[in-house]
PDB file of C-alpha atoms in Angstrom:
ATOM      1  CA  UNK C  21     -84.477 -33.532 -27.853  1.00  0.00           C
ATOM      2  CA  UNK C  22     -81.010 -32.809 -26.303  1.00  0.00           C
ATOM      3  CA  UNK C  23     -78.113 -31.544 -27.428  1.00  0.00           C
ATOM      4  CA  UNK C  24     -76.401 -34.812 -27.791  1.00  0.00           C
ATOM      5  CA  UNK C  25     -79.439 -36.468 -29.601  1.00  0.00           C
ATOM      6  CA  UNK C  26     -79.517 -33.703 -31.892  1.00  0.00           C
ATOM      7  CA  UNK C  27     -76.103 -34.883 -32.816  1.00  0.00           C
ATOM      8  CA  UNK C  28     -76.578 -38.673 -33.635  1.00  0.00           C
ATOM      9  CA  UNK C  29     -77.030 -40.107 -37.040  1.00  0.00           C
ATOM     10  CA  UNK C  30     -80.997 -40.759 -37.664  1.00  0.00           C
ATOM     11  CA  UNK C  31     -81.466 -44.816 -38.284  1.00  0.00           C
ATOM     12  CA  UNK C  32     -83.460 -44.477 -42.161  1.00  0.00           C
ATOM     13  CA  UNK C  33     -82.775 -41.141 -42.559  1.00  0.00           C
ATOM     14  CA  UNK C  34     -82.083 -39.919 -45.836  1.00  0.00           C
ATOM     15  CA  UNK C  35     -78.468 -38.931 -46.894  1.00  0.00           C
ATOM     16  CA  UNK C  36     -78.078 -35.821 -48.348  1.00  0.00           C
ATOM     17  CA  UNK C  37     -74.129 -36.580 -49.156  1.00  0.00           C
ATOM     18  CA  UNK C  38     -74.273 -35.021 -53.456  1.00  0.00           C
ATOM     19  CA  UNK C  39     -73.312 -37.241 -55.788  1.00  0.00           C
ATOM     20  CA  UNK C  40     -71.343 -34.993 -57.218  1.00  0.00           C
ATOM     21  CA  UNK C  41     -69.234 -31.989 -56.684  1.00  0.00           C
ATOM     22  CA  UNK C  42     -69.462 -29.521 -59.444  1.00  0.00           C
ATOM     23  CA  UNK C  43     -69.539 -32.415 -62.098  1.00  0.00           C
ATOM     24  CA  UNK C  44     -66.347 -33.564 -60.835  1.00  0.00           C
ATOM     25  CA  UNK C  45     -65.566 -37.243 -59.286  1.00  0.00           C
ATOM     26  CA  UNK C  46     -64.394 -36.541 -55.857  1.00  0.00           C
ATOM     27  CA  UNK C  47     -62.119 -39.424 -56.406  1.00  0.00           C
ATOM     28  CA  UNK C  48     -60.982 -42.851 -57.641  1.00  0.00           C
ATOM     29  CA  UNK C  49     -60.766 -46.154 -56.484  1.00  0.00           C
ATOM     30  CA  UNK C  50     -59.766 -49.534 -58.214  1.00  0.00           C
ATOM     31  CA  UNK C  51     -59.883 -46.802 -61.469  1.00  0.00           C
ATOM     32  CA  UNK C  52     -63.085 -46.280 -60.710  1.00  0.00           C
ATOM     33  CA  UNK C  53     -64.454 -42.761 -60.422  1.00  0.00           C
ATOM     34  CA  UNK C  54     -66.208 -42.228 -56.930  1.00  0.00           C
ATOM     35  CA  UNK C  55     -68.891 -39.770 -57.085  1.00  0.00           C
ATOM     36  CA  UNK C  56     -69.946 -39.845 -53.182  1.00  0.00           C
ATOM     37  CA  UNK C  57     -68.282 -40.011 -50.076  1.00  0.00           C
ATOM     38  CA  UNK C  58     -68.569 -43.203 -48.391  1.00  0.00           C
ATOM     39  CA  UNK C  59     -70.804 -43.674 -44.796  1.00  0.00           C
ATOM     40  CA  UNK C  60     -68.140 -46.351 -43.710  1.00  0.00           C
ATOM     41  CA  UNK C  61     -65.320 -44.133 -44.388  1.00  0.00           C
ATOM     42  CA  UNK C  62     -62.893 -44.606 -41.091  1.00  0.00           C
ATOM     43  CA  UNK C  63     -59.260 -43.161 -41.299  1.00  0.00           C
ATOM     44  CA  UNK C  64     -56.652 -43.103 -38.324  1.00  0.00           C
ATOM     45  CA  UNK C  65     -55.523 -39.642 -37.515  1.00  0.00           C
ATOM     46  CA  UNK C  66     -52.027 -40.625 -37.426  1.00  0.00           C
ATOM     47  CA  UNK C  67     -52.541 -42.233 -40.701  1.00  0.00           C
ATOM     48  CA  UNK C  68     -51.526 -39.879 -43.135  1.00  0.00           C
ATOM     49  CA  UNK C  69     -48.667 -37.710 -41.443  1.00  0.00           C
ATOM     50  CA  UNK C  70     -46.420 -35.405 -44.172  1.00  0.00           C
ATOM     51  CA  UNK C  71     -42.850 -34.540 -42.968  1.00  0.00           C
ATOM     52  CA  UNK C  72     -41.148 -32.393 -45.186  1.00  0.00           C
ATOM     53  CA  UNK C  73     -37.808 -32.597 -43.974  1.00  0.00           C
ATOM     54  CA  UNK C  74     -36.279 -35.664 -42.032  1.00  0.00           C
ATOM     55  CA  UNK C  75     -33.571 -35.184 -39.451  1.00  0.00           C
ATOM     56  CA  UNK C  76     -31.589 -37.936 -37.784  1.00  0.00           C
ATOM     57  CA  UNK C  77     -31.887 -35.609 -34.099  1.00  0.00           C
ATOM     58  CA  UNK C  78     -31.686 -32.742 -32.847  1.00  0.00           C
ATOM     59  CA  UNK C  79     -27.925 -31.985 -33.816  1.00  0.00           C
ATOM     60  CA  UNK C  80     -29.301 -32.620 -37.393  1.00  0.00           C
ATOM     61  CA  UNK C  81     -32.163 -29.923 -37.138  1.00  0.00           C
ATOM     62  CA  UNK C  82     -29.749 -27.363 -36.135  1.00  0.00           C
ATOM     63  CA  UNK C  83     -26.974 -27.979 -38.420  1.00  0.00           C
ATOM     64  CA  UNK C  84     -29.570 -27.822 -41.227  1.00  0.00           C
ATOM     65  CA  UNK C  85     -31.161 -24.573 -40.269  1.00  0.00           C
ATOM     66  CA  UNK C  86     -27.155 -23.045 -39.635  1.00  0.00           C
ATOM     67  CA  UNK C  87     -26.848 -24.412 -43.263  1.00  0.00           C
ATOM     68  CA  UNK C  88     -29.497 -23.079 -44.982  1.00  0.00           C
ATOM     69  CA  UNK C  89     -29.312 -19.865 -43.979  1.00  0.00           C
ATOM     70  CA  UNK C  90     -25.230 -19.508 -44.411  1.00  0.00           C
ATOM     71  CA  UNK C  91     -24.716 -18.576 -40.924  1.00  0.00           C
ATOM     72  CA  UNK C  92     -21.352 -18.725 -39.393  1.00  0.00           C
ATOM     73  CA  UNK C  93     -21.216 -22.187 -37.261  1.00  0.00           C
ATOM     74  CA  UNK C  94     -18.516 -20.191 -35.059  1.00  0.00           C
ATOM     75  CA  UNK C  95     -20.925 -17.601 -34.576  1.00  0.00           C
ATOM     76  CA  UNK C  96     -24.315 -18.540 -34.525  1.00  0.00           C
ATOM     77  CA  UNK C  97     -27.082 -16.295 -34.275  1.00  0.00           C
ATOM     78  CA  UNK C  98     -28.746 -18.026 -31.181  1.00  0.00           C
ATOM     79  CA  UNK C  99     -32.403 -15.927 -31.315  1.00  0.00           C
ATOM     80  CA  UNK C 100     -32.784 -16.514 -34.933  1.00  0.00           C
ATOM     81  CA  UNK C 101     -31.821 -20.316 -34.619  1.00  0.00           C
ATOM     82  CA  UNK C 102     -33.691 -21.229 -31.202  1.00  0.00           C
ATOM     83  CA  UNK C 103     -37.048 -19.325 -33.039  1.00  0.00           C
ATOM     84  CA  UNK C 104     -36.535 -21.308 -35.694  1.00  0.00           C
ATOM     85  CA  UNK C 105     -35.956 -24.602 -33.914  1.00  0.00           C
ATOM     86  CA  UNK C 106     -38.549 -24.172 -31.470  1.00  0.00           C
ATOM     87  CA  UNK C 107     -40.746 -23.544 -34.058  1.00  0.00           C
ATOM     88  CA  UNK C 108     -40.054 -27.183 -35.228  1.00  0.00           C
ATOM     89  CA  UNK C 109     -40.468 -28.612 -31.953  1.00  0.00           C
ATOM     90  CA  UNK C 110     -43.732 -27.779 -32.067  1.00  0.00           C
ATOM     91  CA  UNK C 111     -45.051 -29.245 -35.026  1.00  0.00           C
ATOM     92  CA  UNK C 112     -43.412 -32.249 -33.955  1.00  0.00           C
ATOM     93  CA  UNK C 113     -44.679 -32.376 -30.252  1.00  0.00           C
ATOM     94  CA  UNK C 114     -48.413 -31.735 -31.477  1.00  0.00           C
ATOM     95  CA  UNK C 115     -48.019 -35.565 -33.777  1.00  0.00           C
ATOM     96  CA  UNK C 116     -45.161 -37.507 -31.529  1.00  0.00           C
ATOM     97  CA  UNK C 117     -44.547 -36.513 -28.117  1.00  0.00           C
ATOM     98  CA  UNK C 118     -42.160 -39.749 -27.854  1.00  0.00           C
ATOM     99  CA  UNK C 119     -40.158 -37.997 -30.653  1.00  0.00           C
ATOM    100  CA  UNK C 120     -40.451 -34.834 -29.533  1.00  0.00           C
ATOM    101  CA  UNK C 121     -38.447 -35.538 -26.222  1.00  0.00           C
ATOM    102  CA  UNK C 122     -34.919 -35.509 -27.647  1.00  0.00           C
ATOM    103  CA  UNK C 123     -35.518 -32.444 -29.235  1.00  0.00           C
ATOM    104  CA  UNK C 124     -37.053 -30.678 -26.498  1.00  0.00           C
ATOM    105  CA  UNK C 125     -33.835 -31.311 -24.542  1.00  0.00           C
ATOM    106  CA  UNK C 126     -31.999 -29.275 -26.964  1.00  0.00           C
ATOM    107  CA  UNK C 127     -34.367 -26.594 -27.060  1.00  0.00           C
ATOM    108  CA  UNK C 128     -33.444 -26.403 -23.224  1.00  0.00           C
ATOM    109  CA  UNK C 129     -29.911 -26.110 -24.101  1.00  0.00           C
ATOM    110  CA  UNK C 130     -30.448 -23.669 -26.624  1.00  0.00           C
ATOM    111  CA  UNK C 131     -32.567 -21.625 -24.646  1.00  0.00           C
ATOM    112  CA  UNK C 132     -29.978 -21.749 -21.265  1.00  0.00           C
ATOM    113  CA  UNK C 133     -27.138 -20.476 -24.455  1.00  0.00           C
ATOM    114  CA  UNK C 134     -29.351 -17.652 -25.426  1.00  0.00           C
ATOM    115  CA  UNK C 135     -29.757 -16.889 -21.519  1.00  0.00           C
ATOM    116  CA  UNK C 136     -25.947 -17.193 -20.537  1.00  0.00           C
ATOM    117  CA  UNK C 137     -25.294 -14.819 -23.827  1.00  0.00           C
ATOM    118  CA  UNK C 138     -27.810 -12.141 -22.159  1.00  0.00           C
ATOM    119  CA  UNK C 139     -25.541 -11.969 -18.898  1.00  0.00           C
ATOM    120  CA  UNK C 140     -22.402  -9.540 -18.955  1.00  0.00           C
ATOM    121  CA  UNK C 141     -19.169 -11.163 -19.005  1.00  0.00           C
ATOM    122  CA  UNK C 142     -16.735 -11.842 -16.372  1.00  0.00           C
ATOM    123  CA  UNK C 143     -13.529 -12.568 -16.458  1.00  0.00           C
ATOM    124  CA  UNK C 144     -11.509 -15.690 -15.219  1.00  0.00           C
ATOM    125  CA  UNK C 145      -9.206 -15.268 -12.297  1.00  0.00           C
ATOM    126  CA  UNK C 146      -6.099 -14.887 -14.568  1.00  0.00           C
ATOM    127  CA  UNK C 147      -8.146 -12.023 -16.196  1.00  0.00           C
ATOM    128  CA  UNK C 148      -8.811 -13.830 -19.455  1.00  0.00           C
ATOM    129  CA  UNK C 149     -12.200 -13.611 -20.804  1.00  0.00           C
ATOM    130  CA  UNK C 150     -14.678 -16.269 -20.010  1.00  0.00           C
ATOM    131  CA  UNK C 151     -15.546 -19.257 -22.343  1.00  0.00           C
ATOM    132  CA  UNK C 152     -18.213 -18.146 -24.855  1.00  0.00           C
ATOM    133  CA  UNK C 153     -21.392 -20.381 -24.165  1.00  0.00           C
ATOM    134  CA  UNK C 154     -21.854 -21.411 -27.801  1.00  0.00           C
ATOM    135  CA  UNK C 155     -18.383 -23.232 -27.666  1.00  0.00           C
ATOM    136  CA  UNK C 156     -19.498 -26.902 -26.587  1.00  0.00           C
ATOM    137  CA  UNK C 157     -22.332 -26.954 -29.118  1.00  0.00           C
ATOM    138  CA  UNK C 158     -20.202 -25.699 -31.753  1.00  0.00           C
ATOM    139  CA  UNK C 159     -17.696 -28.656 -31.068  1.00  0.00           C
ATOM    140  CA  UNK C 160     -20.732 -31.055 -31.265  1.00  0.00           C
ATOM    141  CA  UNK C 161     -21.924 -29.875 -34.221  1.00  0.00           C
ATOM    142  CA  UNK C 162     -18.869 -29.722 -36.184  1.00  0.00           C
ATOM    143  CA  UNK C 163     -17.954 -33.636 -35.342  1.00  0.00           C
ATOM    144  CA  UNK C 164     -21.600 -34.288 -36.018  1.00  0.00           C
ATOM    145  CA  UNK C 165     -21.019 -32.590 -39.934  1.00  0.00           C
ATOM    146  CA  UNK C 166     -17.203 -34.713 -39.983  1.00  0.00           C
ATOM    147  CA  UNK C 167     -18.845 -37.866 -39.244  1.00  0.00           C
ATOM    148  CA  UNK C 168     -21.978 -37.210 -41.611  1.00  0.00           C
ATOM    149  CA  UNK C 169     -19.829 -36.470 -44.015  1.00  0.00           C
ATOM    150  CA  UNK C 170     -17.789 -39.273 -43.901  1.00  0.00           C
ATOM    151  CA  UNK C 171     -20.623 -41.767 -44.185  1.00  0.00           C
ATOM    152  CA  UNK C 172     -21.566 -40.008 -47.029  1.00  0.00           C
ATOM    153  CA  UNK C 173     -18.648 -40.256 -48.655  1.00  0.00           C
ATOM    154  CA  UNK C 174     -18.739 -43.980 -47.350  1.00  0.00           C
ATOM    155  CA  UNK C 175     -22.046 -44.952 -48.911  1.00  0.00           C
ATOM    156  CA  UNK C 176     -21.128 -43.406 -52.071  1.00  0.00           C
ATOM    157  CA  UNK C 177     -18.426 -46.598 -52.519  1.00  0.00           C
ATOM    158  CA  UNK C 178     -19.631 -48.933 -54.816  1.00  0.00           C
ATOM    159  CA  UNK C 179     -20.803 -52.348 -52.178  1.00  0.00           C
ATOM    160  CA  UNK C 180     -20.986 -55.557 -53.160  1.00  0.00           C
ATOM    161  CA  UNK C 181     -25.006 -56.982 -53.953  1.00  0.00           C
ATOM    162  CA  UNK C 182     -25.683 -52.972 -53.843  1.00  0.00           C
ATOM    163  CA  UNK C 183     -23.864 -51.858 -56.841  1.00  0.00           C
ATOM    164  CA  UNK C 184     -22.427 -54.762 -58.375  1.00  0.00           C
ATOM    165  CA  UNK C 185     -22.395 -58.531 -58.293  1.00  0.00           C
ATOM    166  CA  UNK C 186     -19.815 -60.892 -58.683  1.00  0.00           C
ATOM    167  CA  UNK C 187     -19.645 -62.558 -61.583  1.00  0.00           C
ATOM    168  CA  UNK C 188     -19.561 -66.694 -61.273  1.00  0.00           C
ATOM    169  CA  UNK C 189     -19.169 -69.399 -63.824  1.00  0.00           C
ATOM    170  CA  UNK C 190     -19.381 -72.593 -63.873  1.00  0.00           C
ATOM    171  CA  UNK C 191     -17.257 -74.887 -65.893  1.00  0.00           C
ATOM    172  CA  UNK C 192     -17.575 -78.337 -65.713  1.00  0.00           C
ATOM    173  CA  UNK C 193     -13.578 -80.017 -66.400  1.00  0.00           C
ATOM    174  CA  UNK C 194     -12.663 -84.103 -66.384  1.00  0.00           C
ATOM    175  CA  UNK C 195      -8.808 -84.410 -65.949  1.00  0.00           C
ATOM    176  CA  UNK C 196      -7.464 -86.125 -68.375  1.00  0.00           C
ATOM    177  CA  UNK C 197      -3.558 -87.520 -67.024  1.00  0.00           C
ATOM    178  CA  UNK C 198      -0.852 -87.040 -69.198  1.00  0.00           C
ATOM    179  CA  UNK C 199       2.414 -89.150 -68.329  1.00  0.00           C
ATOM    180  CA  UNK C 200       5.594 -86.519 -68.543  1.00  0.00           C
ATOM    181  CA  UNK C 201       7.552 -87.390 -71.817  1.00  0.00           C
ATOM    182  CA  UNK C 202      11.100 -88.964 -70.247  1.00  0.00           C
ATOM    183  CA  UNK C 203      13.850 -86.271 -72.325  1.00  0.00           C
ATOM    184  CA  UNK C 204      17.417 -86.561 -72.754  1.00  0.00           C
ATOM    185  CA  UNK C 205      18.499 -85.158 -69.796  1.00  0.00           C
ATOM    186  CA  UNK C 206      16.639 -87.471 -67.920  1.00  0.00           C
ATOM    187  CA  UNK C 207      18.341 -90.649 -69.047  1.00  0.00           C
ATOM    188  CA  UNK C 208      21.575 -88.789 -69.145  1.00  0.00           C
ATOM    189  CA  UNK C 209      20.979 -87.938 -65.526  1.00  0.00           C
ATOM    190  CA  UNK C 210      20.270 -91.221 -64.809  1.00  0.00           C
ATOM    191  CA  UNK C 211      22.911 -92.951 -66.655  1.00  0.00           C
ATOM    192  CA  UNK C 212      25.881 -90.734 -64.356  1.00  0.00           C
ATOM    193  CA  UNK C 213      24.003 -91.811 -61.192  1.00  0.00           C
ATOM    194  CA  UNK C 214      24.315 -95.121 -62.269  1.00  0.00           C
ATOM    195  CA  UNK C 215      28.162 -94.377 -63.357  1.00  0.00           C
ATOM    196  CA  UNK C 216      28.812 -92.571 -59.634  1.00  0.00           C
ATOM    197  CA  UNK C 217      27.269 -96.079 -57.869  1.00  0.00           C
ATOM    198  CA  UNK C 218      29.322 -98.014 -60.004  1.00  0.00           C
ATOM    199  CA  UNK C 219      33.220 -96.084 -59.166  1.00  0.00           C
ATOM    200  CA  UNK C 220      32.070 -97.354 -55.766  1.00  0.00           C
ATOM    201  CA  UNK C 221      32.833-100.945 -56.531  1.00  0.00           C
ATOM    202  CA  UNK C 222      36.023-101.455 -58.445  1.00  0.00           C
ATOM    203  CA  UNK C 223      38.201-104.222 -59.351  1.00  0.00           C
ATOM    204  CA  UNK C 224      41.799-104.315 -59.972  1.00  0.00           C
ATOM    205  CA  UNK C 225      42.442-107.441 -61.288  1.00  0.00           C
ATOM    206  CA  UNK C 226      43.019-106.125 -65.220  1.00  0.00           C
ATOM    207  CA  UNK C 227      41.548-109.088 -68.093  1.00  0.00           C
ATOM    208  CA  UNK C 228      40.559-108.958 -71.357  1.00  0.00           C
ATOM    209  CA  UNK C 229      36.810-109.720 -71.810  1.00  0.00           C
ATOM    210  CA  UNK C 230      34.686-109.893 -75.199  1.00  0.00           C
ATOM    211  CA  UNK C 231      31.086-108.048 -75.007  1.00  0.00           C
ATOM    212  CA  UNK C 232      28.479-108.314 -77.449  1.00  0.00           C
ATOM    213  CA  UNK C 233      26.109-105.546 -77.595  1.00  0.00           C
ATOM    214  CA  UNK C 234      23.480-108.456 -79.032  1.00  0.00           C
ATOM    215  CA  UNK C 235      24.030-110.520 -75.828  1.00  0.00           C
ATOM    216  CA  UNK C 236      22.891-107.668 -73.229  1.00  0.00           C
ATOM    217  CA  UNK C 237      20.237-106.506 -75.404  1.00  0.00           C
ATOM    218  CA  UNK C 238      18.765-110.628 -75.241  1.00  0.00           C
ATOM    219  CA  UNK C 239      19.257-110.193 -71.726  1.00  0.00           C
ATOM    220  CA  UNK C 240      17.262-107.142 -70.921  1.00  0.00           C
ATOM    221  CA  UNK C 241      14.793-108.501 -73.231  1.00  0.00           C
ATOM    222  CA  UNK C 242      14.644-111.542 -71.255  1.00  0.00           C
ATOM    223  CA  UNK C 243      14.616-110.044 -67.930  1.00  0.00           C
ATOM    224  CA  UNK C 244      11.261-107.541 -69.010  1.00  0.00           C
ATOM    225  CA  UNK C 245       9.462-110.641 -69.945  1.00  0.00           C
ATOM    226  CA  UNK C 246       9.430-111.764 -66.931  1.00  0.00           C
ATOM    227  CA  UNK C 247       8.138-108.948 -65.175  1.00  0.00           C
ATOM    228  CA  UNK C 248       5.927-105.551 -65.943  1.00  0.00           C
ATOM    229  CA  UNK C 249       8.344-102.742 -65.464  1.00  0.00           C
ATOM    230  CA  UNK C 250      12.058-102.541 -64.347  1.00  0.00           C
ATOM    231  CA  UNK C 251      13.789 -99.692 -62.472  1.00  0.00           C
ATOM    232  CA  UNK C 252      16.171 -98.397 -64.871  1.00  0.00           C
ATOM    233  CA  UNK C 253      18.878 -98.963 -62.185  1.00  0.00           C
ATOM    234  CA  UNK C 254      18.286-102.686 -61.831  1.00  0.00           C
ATOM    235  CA  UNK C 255      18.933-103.243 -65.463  1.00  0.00           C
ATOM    236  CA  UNK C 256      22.723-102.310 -64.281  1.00  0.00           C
ATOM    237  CA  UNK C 257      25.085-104.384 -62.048  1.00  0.00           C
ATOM    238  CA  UNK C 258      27.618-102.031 -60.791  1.00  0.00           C
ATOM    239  CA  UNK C 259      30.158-105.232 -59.584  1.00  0.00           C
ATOM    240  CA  UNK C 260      30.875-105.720 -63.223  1.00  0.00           C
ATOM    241  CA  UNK C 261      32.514-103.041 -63.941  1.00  0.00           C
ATOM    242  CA  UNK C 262      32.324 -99.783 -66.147  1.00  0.00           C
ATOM    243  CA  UNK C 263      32.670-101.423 -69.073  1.00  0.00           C
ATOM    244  CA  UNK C 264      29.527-104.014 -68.721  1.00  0.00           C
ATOM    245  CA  UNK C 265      27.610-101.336 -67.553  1.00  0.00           C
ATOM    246  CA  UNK C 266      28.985 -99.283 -71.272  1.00  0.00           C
ATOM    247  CA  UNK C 267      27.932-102.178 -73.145  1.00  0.00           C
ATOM    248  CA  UNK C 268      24.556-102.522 -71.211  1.00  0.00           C
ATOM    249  CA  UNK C 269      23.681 -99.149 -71.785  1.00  0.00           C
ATOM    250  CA  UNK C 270      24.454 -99.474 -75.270  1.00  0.00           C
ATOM    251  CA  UNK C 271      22.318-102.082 -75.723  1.00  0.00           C
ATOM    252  CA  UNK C 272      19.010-100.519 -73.812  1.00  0.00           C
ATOM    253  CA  UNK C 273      19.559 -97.786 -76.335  1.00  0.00           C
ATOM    254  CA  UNK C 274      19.928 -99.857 -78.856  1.00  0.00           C
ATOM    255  CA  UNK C 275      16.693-101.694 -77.997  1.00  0.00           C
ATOM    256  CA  UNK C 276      14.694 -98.206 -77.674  1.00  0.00           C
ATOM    257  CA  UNK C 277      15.975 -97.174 -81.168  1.00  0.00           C
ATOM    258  CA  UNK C 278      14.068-100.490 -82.291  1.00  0.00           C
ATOM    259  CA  UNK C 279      11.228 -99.477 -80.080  1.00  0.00           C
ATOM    260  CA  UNK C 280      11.309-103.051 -78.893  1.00  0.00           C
ATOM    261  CA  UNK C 281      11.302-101.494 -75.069  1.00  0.00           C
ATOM    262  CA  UNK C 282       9.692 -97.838 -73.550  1.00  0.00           C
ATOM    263  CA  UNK C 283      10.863 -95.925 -71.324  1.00  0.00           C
ATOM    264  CA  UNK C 284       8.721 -94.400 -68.819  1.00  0.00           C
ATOM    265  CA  UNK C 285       8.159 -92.642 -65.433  1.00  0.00           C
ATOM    266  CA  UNK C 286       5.613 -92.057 -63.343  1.00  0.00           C
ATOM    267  CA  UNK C 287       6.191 -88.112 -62.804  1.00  0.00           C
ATOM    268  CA  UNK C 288       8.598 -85.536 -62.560  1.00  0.00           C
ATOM    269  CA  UNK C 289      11.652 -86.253 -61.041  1.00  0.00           C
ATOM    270  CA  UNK C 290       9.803 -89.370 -60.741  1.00  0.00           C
ATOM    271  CA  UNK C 291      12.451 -92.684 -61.352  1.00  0.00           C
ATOM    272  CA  UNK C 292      12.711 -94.009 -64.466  1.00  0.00           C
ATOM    273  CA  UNK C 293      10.998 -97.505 -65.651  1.00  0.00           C
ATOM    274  CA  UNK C 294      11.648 -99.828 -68.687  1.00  0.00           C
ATOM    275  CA  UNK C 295       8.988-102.077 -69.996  1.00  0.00           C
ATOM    276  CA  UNK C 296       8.540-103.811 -73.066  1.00  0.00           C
ATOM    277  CA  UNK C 297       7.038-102.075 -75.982  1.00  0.00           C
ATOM    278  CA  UNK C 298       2.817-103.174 -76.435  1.00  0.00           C
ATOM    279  CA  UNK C 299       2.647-104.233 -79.924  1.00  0.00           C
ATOM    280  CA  UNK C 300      -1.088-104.563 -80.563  1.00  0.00           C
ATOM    281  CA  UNK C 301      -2.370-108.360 -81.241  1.00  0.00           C
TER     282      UNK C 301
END
C-alpha cells in the first residue's frame, strides 16, 4: 500500500470520531447539543476571516499607528512605524493579495523615507538645508485627519429618515363659502362714486320739483321684480340731478331698514348688488 493509499478514507470503515469530549458537547446547532463532529463537514478557508481593526487605506493604517502611540506627526519615528506597518502588510497579503496591493505601495514609500533619512544631508545651492523626506507624507496625512474629521463631524448631524422623520398629517377639509358681509364703508364708498358720476352731468335750468321718498322706493321695488340682482349703480340716474339721486338713496335705505331688499356682493372690493329680500313661502 502506498503512501497516498495509506491516506484515503476506508469505504465501511469504522469511525473512531468520540462522541464526546470530556463530557462536554463540542457544540450546538438548531439548540441542539452536537456531541460528534460531522463527516460532511466542508468550510471555505476564506470563510471565517477576523480583522481586528478596519482601515479605509493605507494613509488610515499609518495615521492610526502615529495615533496610538502619541508620536509626533511632524516627526515621525520612521523604523518604529514602517516595522509596525509592514508587520500589517503581512497579515493582510497572506488572506487578500488584491487588498494587499495598495498597501504594499506605501510600504515602498515608507521604506525609500527610511532610506533617504539614512543618507547625510546636502545642502541646496543657496546653502539652505535640504527638504526633510518625511515632509510630503506628513502633508498627506494631515489633510487625510482634516477631511476624516470633518465627515465625522458631518455624520454626527442629525439626517433626515436616519435620525428623524418628518411628521405628516392628513386632514381632510370641505370649503364651505362665506359671502363677505357688505359694511358701511362700502355703501358709503359707493354712494360718493355714484355722487362724483353724477357732478359730471349738470343742469342749470333751476325748478322746483316735489319728491316722495314712497315713490322711488315703489320704483326700485318694481325694477328688482323684474330682474334677479341690480348693480347698485343702475338703481341711480345721474341726468336727474343730485337731488333725485338724494331721494333715491334715501329710499334704498329706507327699503333695507324694512329688509324688503339685500344688499350683496360677490367679494371683496367686489361691486355691490341689490336684490329683493327671499321671504320663505
Amino acid at each position: 500500500m502506498t503512501a497516498e493509499a495509506a491516506d484515503l478514507p476506508v469505504v465501511g470503515a469504522q469511525d473512531t470520531t468520540p462522541d464526546v469530549v470530556d463530557g462536554l458537547a463540542l457544540a450546538r446547532l438548531y439548540g441542539e447539543p452536537l456531541f460528534k463532529v460531522p463527516t460532511d463537514l466542508y468550510i471555505p478557508p476564506d470563510a471565517l476571516e477576523v480583522f481586528l481593526e478596519a482601515f479605509q487605506g493605507p494613509l488610515d493604517l499609518l495615521l492610526y499607528l502615529i495615533r496610538k502611540q502619541n508620536f509626533n506627526i511632524l516627526d515621525i519615528p520612521m523604523a518604529d512605524v514602517t516595522r509596525q506597518y509592514l508587520t500589517y502588510v503581512d497579515q493582510i497579503r497572506s488572506r487578500n493579495l488584491e487588498l494587499a496591493a495598495e498597501y504594499l505601495l506605501m510600504a515602498a514609500m515608507l521604506i525609500e523615507i527610511k532610506s533617504r533619512m539614512l543618507l547625510p544631508s546636502n545642502k541646496t545651492q543657496e546653502g539652505e538645508e535640504a527638504e526633510d523626506p518625511r515632509a510630503e507624507l506628513v502633508r498627506r496625512l494631515l489633510e487625510y485627519e482634516q477631511i476624516k474629521l470633518a465627515a465625522f463631524d458631518l455624520n454626527n448631524v442629525p439626517q433626515l429618515g436616519r435620525d428623524f422623520l418628518h411628521a405628516q398629517v392628513y386632514i381632510e377639509q370641505h370649503t364651505v363659502l362665506h359671502w363677505p358681509q357688505v359694511e358701511l364703508i362700502d355703501i358709503q364708498s359707493a354712494w360718493a362714486d355714484v355722487l362724483k358720476r353724477a357732478t359730471l352731468v349738470q343742469h342749470h335750468k333751476i325748478s322746483r320739483e316735489e319728491l316722495s321718498v314712497r315713490e322711488h322706493m315703489t320704483a326700485i321695488l318694481r325694477k328688482l321684480q323684474s330682474t334677479r340682482f341690480v348693480e347698485f349703480a343702475d338703481l341711480f340716474d345721474p341726468s336727474r340731478g343730485v337731488p333725485v339721486l338724494v331721494v333715491n338713496f334715501i329710499a334704498l335705505l329706507e327699503l333695507a331698514k324694512e329688509t324688503l331688499i339685500e344688499i350683496t356682493q360677490a367679494e371683496a372690493f367686489a361691486p355691490i348688488y341689490v336684490r329683493l329680500a327671499y321671504s320663505p313661502a
